[in-house]
Short mmCIF file of C-alpha atoms in Angstrom, two decimals:
data_model
loop_
_atom_site.label_atom_id
_atom_site.label_comp_id
_atom_site.label_asym_id
_atom_site.label_seq_id
_atom_site.Cartn_x
_atom_site.Cartn_y
_atom_site.Cartn_z
CA MET A 1180 78.84 46.17 31.95
CA SER A 1181 80.01 47.40 35.28
CA ASP A 1182 78.44 50.84 34.90
CA VAL A 1183 75.91 51.49 32.12
CA MET A 1184 77.48 54.00 29.74
CA GLY A 1185 79.57 55.31 32.61
CA LYS A 1186 82.56 56.58 30.64
CA MET A 1187 82.47 58.89 27.64
CA GLU A 1188 85.29 60.58 25.78
CA ALA A 1189 84.55 62.78 22.80
CA ALA A 1190 86.94 64.79 20.66
CA GLY A 1191 87.67 65.50 17.04
CA GLY A 1192 84.07 64.85 16.06
CA LEU A 1193 83.97 61.29 17.45
CA ALA A 1194 82.66 59.94 20.75
CA VAL A 1195 83.33 56.65 22.52
CA THR A 1196 80.94 55.85 25.34
CA THR A 1197 81.28 52.71 27.44
CA GLY A 1198 80.29 51.05 30.68
CA VAL A 1199 83.17 48.54 30.50
CA ASP A 1200 85.69 49.06 33.29
CA VAL A 1201 88.79 49.97 31.28
CA ASN A 1202 90.20 52.58 33.63
CA ALA A 1203 93.35 50.60 34.43
CA ALA A 1204 94.11 49.91 30.77
CA VAL A 1205 93.49 53.54 29.79
CA GLU A 1206 95.73 54.73 32.62
CA ARG A 1207 98.46 52.32 31.52
CA LEU A 1208 98.35 53.56 27.92
CA ARG A 1209 98.55 57.16 29.05
CA THR A 1210 101.16 56.66 31.77
CA GLU A 1211 103.43 54.73 29.42
CA GLY A 1212 103.03 57.39 26.74
CA VAL A 1213 101.65 55.04 24.10
CA PRO A 1214 99.47 57.54 22.18
CA ALA A 1215 102.31 60.05 21.88
CA LYS A 1216 104.70 57.32 20.74
CA VAL A 1217 102.25 56.13 18.09
CA ALA A 1218 101.84 59.72 16.90
CA ALA A 1219 105.63 59.95 16.67
CA LYS A 1220 105.72 56.63 14.75
CA ASP A 1221 107.92 54.99 17.36
CA ALA A 1222 108.61 51.56 15.85
CA THR A 1223 110.01 50.17 19.12
CA LEU A 1224 106.68 50.42 20.92
CA TRP A 1225 105.60 46.81 20.31
CA GLY A 1226 108.93 45.22 21.22
CA PRO A 1227 112.21 44.46 19.43
CA GLU A 1228 110.80 41.62 17.32
CA ALA A 1229 108.12 43.92 15.89
CA ALA A 1230 110.34 46.95 15.34
CA GLU A 1231 111.55 46.14 11.83
CA GLU A 1232 108.02 45.65 10.49
CA ALA A 1233 106.58 48.59 12.43
CA ALA A 1234 109.28 50.90 11.04
CA ILE A 1235 107.76 50.57 7.55
CA ARG A 1236 104.09 50.27 8.57
CA LEU A 1237 103.25 53.38 10.60
CA GLY A 1238 102.47 55.74 7.74
CA TRP A 1239 98.71 55.39 8.39
CA VAL A 1240 99.00 57.70 11.41
CA ASP A 1241 99.09 60.76 9.13
CA THR A 1242 98.71 59.33 5.62
CA PHE A 1243 95.66 61.53 5.07
CA VAL A 1244 98.06 64.47 4.59
CA LYS A 1245 99.74 62.73 1.66
CA SER A 1246 96.35 61.63 0.34
CA LYS A 1247 95.42 65.25 -0.37
CA GLU A 1248 97.71 64.94 -3.40
CA LEU A 1249 95.18 62.49 -4.89
CA LEU A 1250 92.26 64.91 -4.94
CA ALA A 1251 93.03 66.93 -8.07
CA PRO A 1252 94.03 64.02 -10.34
CA LEU A 1253 91.02 61.99 -9.17
CA ALA A 1254 88.63 64.84 -9.94
CA LYS A 1255 90.22 65.22 -13.38
CA LEU A 1256 90.00 61.50 -14.17
CA ARG A 1257 86.38 61.28 -13.02
CA ALA A 1258 85.46 64.11 -15.34
CA GLU A 1259 87.27 62.44 -18.24
CA LEU A 1260 85.53 59.12 -17.63
CA ASN A 1261 82.11 60.78 -17.40
CA GLU A 1262 82.72 62.55 -20.70
CA GLN A 1263 83.23 59.11 -22.25
CA GLY A 1264 79.94 57.85 -20.82
CA ILE A 1265 81.71 55.83 -18.11
CA ASP A 1266 79.80 56.33 -14.88
CA HIS A 1267 80.12 53.00 -13.10
CA ILE A 1268 83.07 51.68 -11.10
CA ALA A 1269 83.88 48.00 -10.60
CA LEU A 1270 86.55 47.29 -8.00
CA ALA A 1271 88.76 44.23 -8.22
CA GLY A 1272 90.49 43.95 -4.86
CA MET A 1273 90.80 41.80 -1.75
CA GLY A 1274 90.93 42.44 1.99
CA GLY A 1275 92.13 45.94 2.80
CA SER A 1276 91.93 46.86 -0.88
CA SER A 1277 88.17 46.31 -1.01
CA LEU A 1278 86.67 46.57 2.47
CA ALA A 1279 87.20 50.29 3.10
CA PRO A 1280 85.83 51.20 -0.36
CA GLU A 1281 82.84 48.97 0.36
CA VAL A 1282 82.07 50.82 3.61
CA ILE A 1283 82.40 54.20 1.89
CA SER A 1284 80.25 53.01 -1.02
CA ARG A 1285 77.50 51.61 1.21
CA THR A 1286 77.51 54.62 3.53
CA LEU A 1287 77.34 57.13 0.67
CA ASP A 1288 75.19 54.90 -1.61
CA LEU A 1289 77.71 55.02 -4.46
CA GLY A 1290 76.81 51.69 -6.05
CA ILE A 1291 80.36 50.47 -6.64
CA SER A 1292 80.54 46.81 -7.68
CA ILE A 1293 82.93 45.14 -5.26
CA LEU A 1294 84.57 42.01 -6.69
CA ASP A 1295 86.42 40.27 -3.88
CA THR A 1296 85.50 36.76 -4.95
CA THR A 1297 86.48 33.90 -7.21
CA ASP A 1298 82.91 32.59 -7.56
CA PRO A 1299 82.28 32.50 -11.32
CA GLY A 1300 78.59 33.33 -10.98
CA GLN A 1301 79.28 36.52 -9.06
CA ILE A 1302 81.93 37.61 -11.57
CA LEU A 1303 79.82 36.75 -14.62
CA ALA A 1304 77.07 38.99 -13.29
CA GLU A 1305 79.42 41.97 -13.74
CA LEU A 1306 80.37 41.16 -17.32
CA GLY A 1307 77.12 41.90 -19.14
CA GLU A 1308 77.50 44.15 -22.17
CA ALA A 1309 75.16 46.93 -21.02
CA SER A 1310 77.05 47.30 -17.75
CA LEU A 1311 80.51 46.94 -19.29
CA ARG A 1312 79.99 49.78 -21.77
CA ARG A 1313 79.66 52.24 -18.88
CA THR A 1314 82.24 50.65 -16.56
CA ALA A 1315 85.78 51.48 -15.52
CA VAL A 1316 87.64 48.83 -13.53
CA VAL A 1317 89.81 49.75 -10.55
CA VAL A 1318 92.37 47.01 -9.96
CA SER A 1319 93.78 47.30 -6.44
CA SER A 1320 96.61 45.20 -5.06
CA LYS A 1321 99.35 46.35 -2.73
CA SER A 1322 101.71 43.61 -3.84
CA GLY A 1323 100.50 43.67 -7.43
CA SER A 1324 100.37 39.89 -7.52
CA THR A 1325 97.12 38.99 -5.73
CA VAL A 1326 95.77 35.97 -7.62
CA GLU A 1327 92.09 36.87 -7.28
CA THR A 1328 92.65 40.43 -8.47
CA ASP A 1329 94.86 39.38 -11.38
CA SER A 1330 92.27 36.80 -12.45
CA GLN A 1331 89.45 39.35 -12.36
CA ARG A 1332 91.51 41.82 -14.41
CA ARG A 1333 92.07 39.18 -17.08
CA ALA A 1334 88.36 38.36 -17.18
CA PHE A 1335 87.42 42.02 -17.64
CA GLU A 1336 89.98 42.46 -20.43
CA LYS A 1337 88.50 39.53 -22.36
CA ALA A 1338 84.95 40.74 -21.74
CA PHE A 1339 85.75 44.21 -23.08
CA GLU A 1340 87.28 42.68 -26.18
CA ALA A 1341 84.23 40.45 -26.68
CA ILE A 1342 81.97 43.51 -27.04
CA GLY A 1343 84.36 45.27 -29.39
CA ILE A 1344 86.24 47.48 -26.91
CA THR A 1345 89.71 46.34 -27.93
CA ASP A 1346 91.49 49.52 -26.84
CA HIS A 1347 90.58 49.08 -23.20
CA ALA A 1348 93.70 50.32 -21.43
CA GLY A 1349 91.91 53.54 -20.52
CA ARG A 1350 89.14 51.55 -18.86
CA PHE A 1351 91.54 50.31 -16.18
CA VAL A 1352 92.75 52.22 -13.13
CA PHE A 1353 95.54 50.54 -11.17
CA VAL A 1354 96.16 51.17 -7.47
CA THR A 1355 99.31 49.58 -6.12
CA ASP A 1356 102.58 50.14 -4.27
CA PRO A 1357 105.59 51.60 -6.06
CA GLY A 1358 107.68 48.98 -7.83
CA SER A 1359 104.97 46.32 -8.08
CA ALA A 1360 104.11 44.26 -11.14
CA LEU A 1361 100.89 46.26 -11.50
CA GLU A 1362 102.83 49.51 -11.77
CA GLU A 1363 104.90 47.96 -14.53
CA LEU A 1364 101.78 46.71 -16.33
CA ALA A 1365 100.00 50.05 -16.08
CA THR A 1366 103.00 51.87 -17.48
CA LYS A 1367 103.42 49.35 -20.28
CA GLN A 1368 99.82 49.41 -21.50
CA GLY A 1369 99.05 53.04 -20.75
CA SER A 1370 96.41 52.55 -18.07
CA HIS A 1371 95.68 55.03 -15.31
CA LEU A 1372 97.92 54.57 -12.26
CA PHE A 1373 97.73 55.74 -8.66
CA LEU A 1374 100.57 54.75 -6.34
CA ALA A 1375 99.68 54.12 -2.72
CA ASP A 1376 101.62 54.98 0.41
CA ALA A 1377 104.14 52.14 0.75
CA THR A 1378 104.48 52.79 4.51
CA VAL A 1379 100.88 51.70 5.13
CA GLY A 1380 99.82 48.06 5.38
CA GLY A 1381 96.74 46.92 3.49
CA ARG A 1382 94.38 46.70 6.45
CA TYR A 1383 95.30 50.24 7.59
CA SER A 1384 94.93 51.69 4.08
CA ALA A 1385 91.40 53.14 4.23
CA LEU A 1386 92.59 56.73 3.86
CA THR A 1387 95.18 55.99 1.17
CA ALA A 1388 94.71 55.51 -2.56
CA PHE A 1389 93.21 52.07 -1.88
CA GLY A 1390 90.22 53.54 -0.10
CA LEU A 1391 89.94 56.84 -1.93
CA VAL A 1392 90.57 56.13 -5.63
CA PRO A 1393 87.57 53.87 -6.41
CA THR A 1394 85.20 55.82 -4.18
CA ALA A 1395 86.22 59.28 -5.44
CA LEU A 1396 85.82 58.07 -9.03
CA ALA A 1397 82.31 56.95 -8.07
CA GLY A 1398 81.46 60.34 -6.59
CA ALA A 1399 82.59 60.29 -2.95
CA ASP A 1400 83.82 63.53 -1.41
CA ALA A 1401 87.32 62.29 -0.61
CA ALA A 1402 88.33 65.72 0.69
CA GLU A 1403 85.65 65.49 3.37
CA LEU A 1404 86.84 62.05 4.50
CA ILE A 1405 90.39 63.38 4.75
CA GLU A 1406 89.22 66.45 6.67
CA GLN A 1407 87.31 64.26 9.15
CA ALA A 1408 90.42 62.17 9.78
CA GLU A 1409 92.62 65.24 10.09
CA THR A 1410 90.29 66.77 12.65
CA PHE A 1411 90.31 63.58 14.68
CA ALA A 1412 94.11 63.22 14.43
CA ALA A 1413 94.47 66.32 16.59
CA THR A 1414 93.11 64.28 19.53
CA ILE A 1415 95.94 61.74 19.51
CA GLY A 1416 97.71 61.87 22.84
CA SER A 1417 95.40 64.51 24.25
CA GLU A 1418 95.63 64.96 28.01
CA ASP A 1419 91.89 65.57 28.04
CA ASP A 1420 89.57 63.39 25.98
CA ASP A 1421 91.19 60.77 23.73
CA PRO A 1422 88.44 58.47 22.39
CA ALA A 1423 90.77 56.07 20.56
CA VAL A 1424 92.55 55.21 23.81
CA VAL A 1425 89.28 54.17 25.41
CA LEU A 1426 88.32 52.16 22.32
CA GLY A 1427 91.70 50.41 22.29
CA ALA A 1428 91.28 49.44 25.93
CA VAL A 1429 87.78 48.10 25.17
CA ILE A 1430 89.04 45.99 22.22
CA ALA A 1431 91.66 44.42 24.49
CA ALA A 1432 89.27 43.90 27.41
CA LYS A 1433 87.67 40.59 26.39
CA PRO A 1434 88.46 37.65 24.07
CA THR A 1435 85.72 38.71 21.62
CA ILE A 1436 84.21 41.95 20.38
CA THR A 1437 80.85 41.91 18.58
CA ILE A 1438 80.13 44.83 16.26
CA ALA A 1439 76.88 46.15 14.76
CA ASP A 1440 75.78 49.24 12.85
CA ASP A 1441 73.48 51.33 15.01
CA GLY A 1442 71.48 52.58 12.01
CA THR A 1443 72.56 56.22 12.21
CA GLY A 1444 74.44 56.65 8.96
CA VAL A 1445 77.64 54.58 8.86
CA VAL A 1446 76.95 51.35 6.99
CA GLY A 1447 79.06 48.20 7.07
CA LEU A 1448 81.96 49.45 9.19
CA GLY A 1449 81.97 46.16 11.09
CA ASP A 1450 83.23 44.24 8.05
CA TRP A 1451 86.15 46.62 7.69
CA ALA A 1452 86.89 46.65 11.44
CA GLU A 1453 86.73 42.85 11.44
CA GLN A 1454 89.64 42.51 9.01
CA LEU A 1455 91.60 45.22 10.82
CA ILE A 1456 91.24 43.63 14.26
CA ALA A 1457 91.45 39.96 13.24
CA GLU A 1458 94.51 40.32 11.04
CA SER A 1459 96.26 42.69 13.44
CA LEU A 1460 95.57 40.91 16.71
CA GLY A 1461 94.91 37.24 15.84
CA LYS A 1462 98.34 35.68 16.19
CA ASP A 1463 100.74 34.07 18.67
CA GLY A 1464 97.85 31.92 19.90
CA LYS A 1465 95.94 34.89 21.30
CA GLY A 1466 94.14 38.05 20.25
CA THR A 1467 90.66 39.56 20.09
CA LEU A 1468 88.11 37.86 17.85
CA PRO A 1469 85.81 40.31 16.02
CA VAL A 1470 82.28 39.15 15.18
CA VAL A 1471 80.15 41.18 12.77
CA LEU A 1472 76.46 41.24 13.64
CA GLU A 1473 73.48 41.67 11.32
CA GLY A 1474 72.13 44.51 13.44
CA PRO A 1475 71.85 45.85 16.99
CA ALA A 1476 71.22 43.13 19.58
CA ALA A 1477 71.51 40.34 16.98
CA ALA A 1478 71.99 36.77 18.17
CA GLY A 1479 75.33 36.31 19.86
CA ALA A 1480 75.84 40.00 20.62
CA ARG A 1481 76.28 39.50 24.33
CA GLY A 1482 78.17 37.13 26.59
CA SER A 1483 80.56 37.11 29.50
CA ASP A 1484 83.45 36.53 27.09
CA ARG A 1485 82.69 39.45 24.78
CA VAL A 1486 82.19 43.18 24.45
CA TYR A 1487 79.21 44.35 22.40
CA ALA A 1488 79.89 47.47 20.30
CA THR A 1489 77.74 49.59 18.05
CA VAL A 1490 79.01 52.10 15.51
CA GLY A 1491 77.26 54.93 13.73
CA GLY A 1492 77.36 58.47 12.46
CA SER A 1493 75.05 60.24 14.90
CA SER A 1494 76.24 62.33 17.81
CA THR A 1495 75.42 59.64 20.37
CA GLY A 1496 73.90 56.51 18.87
CA LEU A 1497 72.36 55.63 22.24
CA PRO A 1498 69.06 53.70 22.17
CA SER A 1499 66.13 56.09 22.48
CA SER A 1500 64.43 53.88 25.05
CA GLY A 1501 67.14 54.54 27.60
CA SER A 1502 66.80 50.98 28.84
CA SER A 1503 70.02 49.54 30.25
CA LEU A 1504 69.09 46.20 28.69
CA ALA A 1505 69.17 47.80 25.24
CA MET A 1506 72.53 49.44 25.83
CA PRO A 1507 75.60 48.06 24.10
CA ASP A 1508 78.84 47.84 26.06
CA VAL A 1509 80.47 50.50 23.91
CA VAL A 1510 79.12 53.04 21.44
CA VAL A 1511 81.40 54.57 18.81
CA ASN A 1512 79.84 57.45 16.91
CA GLY A 1513 81.26 59.97 14.50
CA PRO A 1514 81.93 60.64 10.82
CA LEU A 1515 83.42 57.93 8.65
CA GLY A 1516 86.86 59.49 8.15
CA ALA A 1517 87.26 59.81 11.92
CA GLN A 1518 85.97 56.27 12.43
CA PHE A 1519 88.68 54.85 10.18
CA LEU A 1520 91.52 56.57 12.04
CA ALA A 1521 90.01 55.91 15.48
CA TRP A 1522 89.72 52.15 14.91
CA GLU A 1523 93.25 51.99 13.43
CA LEU A 1524 94.68 53.77 16.46
CA ALA A 1525 92.61 51.65 18.83
CA THR A 1526 93.83 48.44 17.21
CA ALA A 1527 97.44 49.55 17.57
CA TYR A 1528 96.81 50.40 21.24
CA ALA A 1529 95.10 47.04 21.82
CA GLY A 1530 98.11 45.27 20.31
CA TYR A 1531 100.30 47.00 22.87
CA LEU A 1532 98.03 45.97 25.75
CA ILE A 1533 97.77 42.35 24.59
CA GLY A 1534 101.45 42.09 23.69
CA ILE A 1535 101.00 41.49 19.94
CA ASP A 1536 102.70 43.00 16.90
CA PRO A 1537 99.70 44.59 15.12
CA PHE A 1538 101.47 44.96 11.77
CA ASN A 1539 102.61 41.51 10.69
CA GLN A 1540 100.44 38.67 9.37
CA PRO A 1541 102.52 35.50 9.75
CA ASN A 1542 99.77 33.05 8.78
CA VAL A 1543 98.06 34.80 5.86
CA THR A 1544 100.21 33.16 3.19
CA GLU A 1545 99.65 29.62 4.46
CA SER A 1546 96.37 28.96 2.66
CA LYS A 1547 97.71 30.84 -0.37
CA ASN A 1548 100.69 28.49 -0.57
CA ASN A 1549 98.38 25.51 -0.21
CA THR A 1550 96.22 26.87 -3.04
CA ASN A 1551 99.20 27.31 -5.36
CA ARG A 1552 100.31 23.76 -4.68
CA ILE A 1553 96.83 22.39 -5.37
CA LEU A 1554 96.55 24.37 -8.60
CA ALA A 1555 99.81 22.80 -9.70
CA ASP A 1556 99.17 19.24 -8.50
CA GLY A 1557 95.38 18.97 -8.76
CA LEU A 1558 92.57 18.84 -6.23
CA PRO A 1559 92.85 16.21 -3.49
CA ASP A 1560 90.75 13.07 -3.93
CA GLU A 1561 87.98 13.60 -1.39
CA ARG A 1562 84.79 11.58 -1.19
CA PRO A 1563 81.75 12.47 0.90
CA HIS A 1564 81.00 10.43 3.99
CA ALA A 1565 77.31 10.73 3.14
CA VAL A 1566 74.84 12.48 0.86
CA ASP A 1567 71.67 13.98 2.32
CA GLY A 1568 69.39 15.49 -0.29
CA ALA A 1569 71.25 18.30 -2.06
CA VAL A 1570 74.15 18.25 0.40
CA GLU A 1571 77.31 16.15 0.45
CA ILE A 1572 78.77 15.72 3.94
CA TYR A 1573 82.52 15.65 4.59
CA GLY A 1574 84.40 15.43 7.88
CA SER A 1575 81.48 14.14 9.92
CA HIS A 1576 80.38 10.71 11.10
CA SER A 1577 76.74 11.61 10.56
CA THR A 1578 74.68 10.70 7.52
CA THR A 1579 72.38 13.74 7.79
CA VAL A 1580 72.92 17.48 7.63
CA ALA A 1581 71.22 17.91 11.00
CA GLY A 1582 73.48 15.26 12.51
CA ALA A 1583 76.63 16.87 11.08
CA LEU A 1584 75.59 20.25 12.44
CA GLY A 1585 74.80 18.65 15.79
CA GLU A 1586 78.31 17.17 15.94
CA LEU A 1587 79.79 20.57 15.18
CA LEU A 1588 77.78 22.24 17.92
CA THR A 1589 78.94 19.61 20.37
CA ASP A 1590 82.55 20.48 19.48
CA ALA A 1591 81.69 24.13 20.15
CA ASP A 1592 80.33 23.40 23.63
CA SER A 1593 83.07 24.98 25.69
CA GLU A 1594 83.63 28.35 27.31
CA THR A 1595 86.45 29.31 24.94
CA ALA A 1596 85.17 27.94 21.61
CA TYR A 1597 83.99 30.00 18.68
CA ILE A 1598 82.32 28.88 15.46
CA ALA A 1599 83.49 30.13 12.07
CA VAL A 1600 81.34 29.58 8.98
CA LEU A 1601 83.42 29.72 5.80
CA ALA A 1602 81.22 30.09 2.72
CA TYR A 1603 82.91 29.66 -0.67
CA LEU A 1604 79.76 30.72 -2.47
CA ASP A 1605 78.22 33.70 -4.31
CA ARG A 1606 77.54 36.35 -1.68
CA ILE A 1607 74.91 37.99 -3.91
CA ASP A 1608 72.89 35.07 -5.30
CA ASP A 1609 73.54 32.83 -2.28
CA ALA A 1610 73.03 35.58 0.30
CA ASP A 1611 70.30 33.70 2.19
CA VAL A 1612 72.84 31.24 3.53
CA ALA A 1613 74.30 34.00 5.71
CA LYS A 1614 71.22 33.64 7.94
CA LEU A 1615 73.04 30.59 9.27
CA ARG A 1616 75.34 32.76 11.43
CA ALA A 1617 72.53 34.07 13.61
CA GLU A 1618 70.83 30.67 13.73
CA LEU A 1619 74.01 29.01 15.05
CA ALA A 1620 74.65 31.83 17.51
CA ASP A 1621 71.11 31.58 18.82
CA ARG A 1622 71.42 27.84 19.45
CA THR A 1623 74.90 27.73 20.93
CA GLY A 1624 75.57 31.00 22.71
CA ALA A 1625 79.09 30.81 21.29
CA PRO A 1626 80.61 33.61 19.22
CA VAL A 1627 79.86 32.82 15.55
CA THR A 1628 81.72 34.53 12.74
CA TRP A 1629 80.74 34.58 9.08
CA GLY A 1630 83.25 34.65 6.23
CA TRP A 1631 82.67 34.74 2.48
CA GLY A 1632 85.50 32.90 0.80
CA PRO A 1633 88.04 33.73 -0.34
CA ARG A 1634 87.79 37.29 0.96
CA PHE A 1635 88.03 36.23 4.61
CA LEU A 1636 91.42 34.62 3.86
CA HIS A 1637 92.74 38.18 3.69
CA SER A 1638 91.29 39.07 7.09
CA THR A 1639 89.87 36.65 9.67
CA GLY A 1640 91.85 33.85 8.01
CA GLN A 1641 94.84 35.13 9.98
CA PHE A 1642 92.95 34.72 13.26
CA HIS A 1643 91.76 31.21 12.34
CA LYS A 1644 95.34 30.04 11.89
CA GLY A 1645 97.29 32.28 14.24
CA GLY A 1646 94.84 33.29 16.96
CA ARG A 1647 93.60 31.21 19.83
CA GLN A 1648 93.15 27.63 18.66
CA THR A 1649 89.60 27.13 19.88
CA GLY A 1650 87.78 27.56 16.58
CA VAL A 1651 85.21 25.10 15.24
CA PHE A 1652 84.79 25.37 11.48
CA LEU A 1653 81.93 24.82 9.05
CA GLN A 1654 82.95 25.14 5.40
CA LEU A 1655 80.31 25.55 2.71
CA THR A 1656 81.05 24.92 -0.96
CA GLY A 1657 78.77 24.52 -3.97
CA GLU A 1658 78.45 23.22 -7.49
CA VAL A 1659 79.02 25.77 -10.23
CA GLU A 1660 76.34 26.07 -12.92
CA GLN A 1661 78.41 28.15 -15.35
CA ASP A 1662 82.19 28.36 -15.12
CA LEU A 1663 84.40 31.16 -16.43
CA GLU A 1664 87.84 30.84 -17.98
CA ILE A 1665 90.76 32.89 -16.70
CA PRO A 1666 92.62 34.05 -19.81
CA GLY A 1667 96.28 33.05 -19.77
CA ARG A 1668 95.81 30.52 -16.99
CA ASP A 1669 95.32 26.77 -17.12
CA TYR A 1670 92.56 26.86 -14.48
CA THR A 1671 89.10 28.41 -14.35
CA PHE A 1672 87.43 30.51 -11.66
CA ALA A 1673 85.62 27.41 -10.38
CA GLY A 1674 88.93 25.58 -10.24
CA LEU A 1675 90.56 28.46 -8.37
CA GLN A 1676 87.67 28.67 -5.91
CA ALA A 1677 87.81 24.91 -5.25
CA ALA A 1678 91.58 25.05 -4.76
CA GLN A 1679 91.25 27.94 -2.29
CA ALA A 1680 88.64 26.06 -0.27
CA ALA A 1681 90.80 22.92 -0.26
CA GLY A 1682 93.90 24.88 0.71
CA ASP A 1683 92.05 26.50 3.58
CA ARG A 1684 90.80 23.10 4.77
CA GLN A 1685 94.35 21.77 4.77
CA ALA A 1686 95.58 24.71 6.86
CA LEU A 1687 92.84 24.15 9.44
CA GLU A 1688 93.15 20.36 9.47
CA SER A 1689 96.90 20.64 10.09
CA ARG A 1690 95.96 22.29 13.40
CA GLU A 1691 93.56 19.44 14.20
CA ARG A 1692 90.63 21.79 14.55
CA PRO A 1693 87.07 20.41 14.16
CA LEU A 1694 86.00 20.94 10.56
CA VAL A 1695 82.85 19.87 8.72
CA ARG A 1696 82.35 20.59 5.03
CA LEU A 1697 78.91 20.70 3.46
CA HIS A 1698 78.96 20.74 -0.35
CA LEU A 1699 75.80 21.92 -2.09
CA THR A 1700 75.07 19.92 -5.23
CA ASP A 1701 72.17 22.31 -5.81
CA ARG A 1702 72.83 25.66 -4.16
CA LYS A 1703 69.27 26.91 -3.61
CA ARG A 1704 67.97 23.55 -2.37
CA GLY A 1705 71.07 22.95 -0.29
CA ILE A 1706 70.86 26.34 1.43
CA ASN A 1707 67.20 25.79 2.33
CA GLN A 1708 68.05 22.31 3.57
CA ILE A 1709 70.86 23.54 5.84
CA LEU A 1710 68.78 26.38 7.29
CA HIS A 1711 65.89 24.01 7.94
CA ALA A 1712 68.24 21.50 9.59
CA VAL A 1713 69.78 24.00 12.00
CA ARG A 1714 66.35 25.33 12.96
CA GLU A 1715 65.28 21.81 13.84
CA LEU A 1716 68.15 21.37 16.31
CA SER A 1717 67.22 21.58 19.96
#
């Protein structure tokens, strides 16, 4: 930081305070009229090549106005479900369809079950009879054809039928764009249907039906979230304080931004911001890499190549000690509805500063296409280079887990490298493995990102393929104890998960990026073994 917490702009209930020198970038945004042009939905702002996409993707700027139309029907449906003894919401969705609801759920302690996985163990845990009898399933997909979401829907249908709920159409709530296959299915079978704003891309959809339907049905005050966003929207283009402009300049200031909750009421916003920033800005060989931290001042928070940000709901969020060493580089504090809109605006501004179209995602479908091909042709014939205890080692010359990790860290020993851990595992039962992110960050000093597969394919996966090609990748896969069929498909959830991991490997290997895969033949033992190995590294 050049000046500890030297610049603060607060308006619309949200404050951005920073010591990063972004004066030139802020002045450029204001002089060139960028905030006003975004408010006016000027599709030409990001250049002629981006104009066609931007013309149909700027609805998020004021989508909260349209979202008010959702409030009455959502309140009515929630009451109807509660009368039937249905008081639990399971959400089947990926990327932008699940991450905003997860933040809202965690912040408001709603207890929504978020299913953004193909791990059969994690899905099976949601299909127990006691839980199912009180569950409604929100199926969210902008395109209506997302393979993970479709597979989860099929599994829930079969599970309802297995416990005698054969007339289950009323248990499903579909959220999708007009004209999608999901709209057709909902109409055909008589399920509940909420159409989203088609002029808003998935990662900007927090304040549309995608963010509000599952959370309002679980008890969130959607009207309050909308009001918070509407209050903040009045600050766009202000000649006085305009916090989103400062935040946009900060996001564009360094190659990496690290993000942590500050513990003052907003929970998990980093995961949502990660997909917004990575998918919007990670392309054309450049962009800002977001790294989600476990907490304030976690390993890897700071570095000359990164900006350290904290987010929260308090009025300031500044450390009580007042120590400059405890200060983050930027503090973003305000209510959740304002946070969503502020980060969306800031990402669009950062795209302008970096020279990137923030609305397309040219590399997202690559791993998906690889997956579809593998599902049709079969998994590639891959054999481990070595087996060490409960871990099979692929893509390394070493015969030990510690040696394979050591090779990976050597590959990451450069000023521009980052490490991405890609875990195709159960993020509930296998949660301990996520400790690996901080362990690797502590030992390398490099930015280290964590992604649960396949959900990261819908977010940071874009950065891995389209952003700066300096990533070093560690993929984790595991044996499945109990598989689960996908009704109407000739593959299982374990087969789909394996195909997604293989498709992702192929996309990364085609770019000749360093990639080591560790396959856990016993998940619990393998996780302990990997954590022990990395802690033994010097």
